[in-house]
PDB file of C-alpha atoms in Angstrom:
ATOM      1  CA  UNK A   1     -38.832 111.748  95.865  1.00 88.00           C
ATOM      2  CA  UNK A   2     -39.128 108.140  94.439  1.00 92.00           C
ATOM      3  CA  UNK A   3     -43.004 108.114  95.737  1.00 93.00           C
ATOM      4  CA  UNK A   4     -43.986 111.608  94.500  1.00 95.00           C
ATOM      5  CA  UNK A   5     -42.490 110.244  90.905  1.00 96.00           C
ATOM      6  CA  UNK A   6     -44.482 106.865  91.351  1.00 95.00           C
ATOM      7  CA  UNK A   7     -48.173 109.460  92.402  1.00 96.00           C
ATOM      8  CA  UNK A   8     -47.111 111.740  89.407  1.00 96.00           C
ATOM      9  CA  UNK A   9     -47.059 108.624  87.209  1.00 97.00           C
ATOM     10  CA  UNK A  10     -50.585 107.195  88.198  1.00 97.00           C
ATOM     11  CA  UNK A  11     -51.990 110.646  88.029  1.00 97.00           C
ATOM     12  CA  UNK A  12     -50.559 110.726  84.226  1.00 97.00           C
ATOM     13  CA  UNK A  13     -52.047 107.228  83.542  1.00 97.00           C
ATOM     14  CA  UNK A  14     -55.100 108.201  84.957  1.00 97.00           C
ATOM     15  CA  UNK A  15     -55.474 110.840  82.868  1.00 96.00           C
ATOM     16  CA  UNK A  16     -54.597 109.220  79.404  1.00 96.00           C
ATOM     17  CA  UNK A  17     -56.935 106.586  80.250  1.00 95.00           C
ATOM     18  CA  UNK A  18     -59.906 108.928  80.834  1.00 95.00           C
ATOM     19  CA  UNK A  19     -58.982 110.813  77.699  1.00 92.00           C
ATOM     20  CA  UNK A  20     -58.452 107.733  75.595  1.00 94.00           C
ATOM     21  CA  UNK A  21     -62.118 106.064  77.319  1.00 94.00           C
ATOM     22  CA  UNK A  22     -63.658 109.209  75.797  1.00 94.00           C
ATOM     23  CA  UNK A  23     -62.135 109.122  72.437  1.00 94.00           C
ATOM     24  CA  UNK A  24     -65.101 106.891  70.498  1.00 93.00           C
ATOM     25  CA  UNK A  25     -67.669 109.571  72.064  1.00 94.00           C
ATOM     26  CA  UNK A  26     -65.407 112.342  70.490  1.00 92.00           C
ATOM     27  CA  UNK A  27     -64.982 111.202  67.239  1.00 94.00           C
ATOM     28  CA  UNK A  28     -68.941 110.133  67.387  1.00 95.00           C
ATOM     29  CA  UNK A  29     -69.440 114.298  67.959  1.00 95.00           C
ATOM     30  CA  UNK A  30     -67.168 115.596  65.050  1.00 95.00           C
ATOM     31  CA  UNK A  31     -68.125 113.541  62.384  1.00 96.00           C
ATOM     32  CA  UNK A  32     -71.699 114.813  63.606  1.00 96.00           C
ATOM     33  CA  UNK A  33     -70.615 118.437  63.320  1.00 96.00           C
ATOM     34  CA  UNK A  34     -69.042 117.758  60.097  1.00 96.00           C
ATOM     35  CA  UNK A  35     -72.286 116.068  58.650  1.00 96.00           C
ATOM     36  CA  UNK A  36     -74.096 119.177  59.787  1.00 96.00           C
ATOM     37  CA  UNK A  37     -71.619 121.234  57.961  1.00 96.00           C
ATOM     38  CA  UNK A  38     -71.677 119.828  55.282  1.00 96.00           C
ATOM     39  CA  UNK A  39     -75.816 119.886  54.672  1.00 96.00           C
ATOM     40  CA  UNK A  40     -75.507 123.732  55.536  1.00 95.00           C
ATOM     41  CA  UNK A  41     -72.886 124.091  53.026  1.00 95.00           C
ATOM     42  CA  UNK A  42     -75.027 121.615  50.423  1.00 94.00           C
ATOM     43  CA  UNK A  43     -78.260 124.147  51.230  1.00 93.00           C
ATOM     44  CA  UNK A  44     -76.290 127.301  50.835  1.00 92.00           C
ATOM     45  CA  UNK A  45     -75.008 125.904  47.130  1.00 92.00           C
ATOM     46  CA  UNK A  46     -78.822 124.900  46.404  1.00 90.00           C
ATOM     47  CA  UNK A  47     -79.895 128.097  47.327  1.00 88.00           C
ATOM     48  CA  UNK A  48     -77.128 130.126  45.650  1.00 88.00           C
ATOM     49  CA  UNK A  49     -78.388 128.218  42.377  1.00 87.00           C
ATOM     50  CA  UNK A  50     -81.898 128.729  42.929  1.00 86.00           C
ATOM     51  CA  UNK A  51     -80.929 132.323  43.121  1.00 82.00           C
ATOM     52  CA  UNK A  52     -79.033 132.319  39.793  1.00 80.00           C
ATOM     53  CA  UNK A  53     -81.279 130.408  37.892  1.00 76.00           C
ATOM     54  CA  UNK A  54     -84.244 132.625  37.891  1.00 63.00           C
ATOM     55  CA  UNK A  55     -82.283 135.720  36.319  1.00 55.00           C
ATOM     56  CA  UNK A  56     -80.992 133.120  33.391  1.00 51.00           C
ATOM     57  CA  UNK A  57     -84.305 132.305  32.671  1.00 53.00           C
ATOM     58  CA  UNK A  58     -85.266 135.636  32.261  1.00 56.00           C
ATOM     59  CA  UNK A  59     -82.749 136.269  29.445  1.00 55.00           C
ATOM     60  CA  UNK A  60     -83.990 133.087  27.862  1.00 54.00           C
ATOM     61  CA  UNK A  61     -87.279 134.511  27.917  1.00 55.00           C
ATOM     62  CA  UNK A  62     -86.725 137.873  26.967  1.00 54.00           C
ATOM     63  CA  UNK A  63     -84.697 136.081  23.991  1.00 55.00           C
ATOM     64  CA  UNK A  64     -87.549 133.957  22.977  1.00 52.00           C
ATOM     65  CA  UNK A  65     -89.906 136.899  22.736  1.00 52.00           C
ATOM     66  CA  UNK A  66     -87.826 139.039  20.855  1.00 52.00           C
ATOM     67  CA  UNK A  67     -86.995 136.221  18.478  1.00 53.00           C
ATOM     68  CA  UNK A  68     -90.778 135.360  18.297  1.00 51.00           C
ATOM     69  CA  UNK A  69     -91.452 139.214  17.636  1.00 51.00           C
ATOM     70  CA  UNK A  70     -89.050 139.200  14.782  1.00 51.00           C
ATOM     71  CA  UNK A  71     -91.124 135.945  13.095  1.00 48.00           C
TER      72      UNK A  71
END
């Protein structure tokens, strides 16, 4: 029983060394995913803005022509 603890044990520390040898590569990979998300999020604000901003500078026009009409 002894040696099947001792095999169990390397198998373990074989296994948290493999993870932990990976571990730069992973956090390499998420902080690329969350640079990604965060230009998709920056481009859907820009173009949630660019949507807005025509309409509100149609009621500035309009505005300006009925104030110029009134002149």
């Amino acid at each position: 029983m002894g040696f099947f603890s001792f095999l169990v044990l390397l198998a373990i520390a074989y296994l948290v060394w493999r993870v932990t040898d990976q571990l730069p590569d992973l956090i390499f990979r998420l902080s690329e995913i969350q640079r990604d998300v965060a230009e998709l999020r920056r481009r859907m604000n820009e173009e949630q803005t660019t949507a807005e901003q025509p309409s509100a500078s149609t009621d500035a026009g309009s505005k300006g022509a009925a104030g110029e009409s009134e002149d």
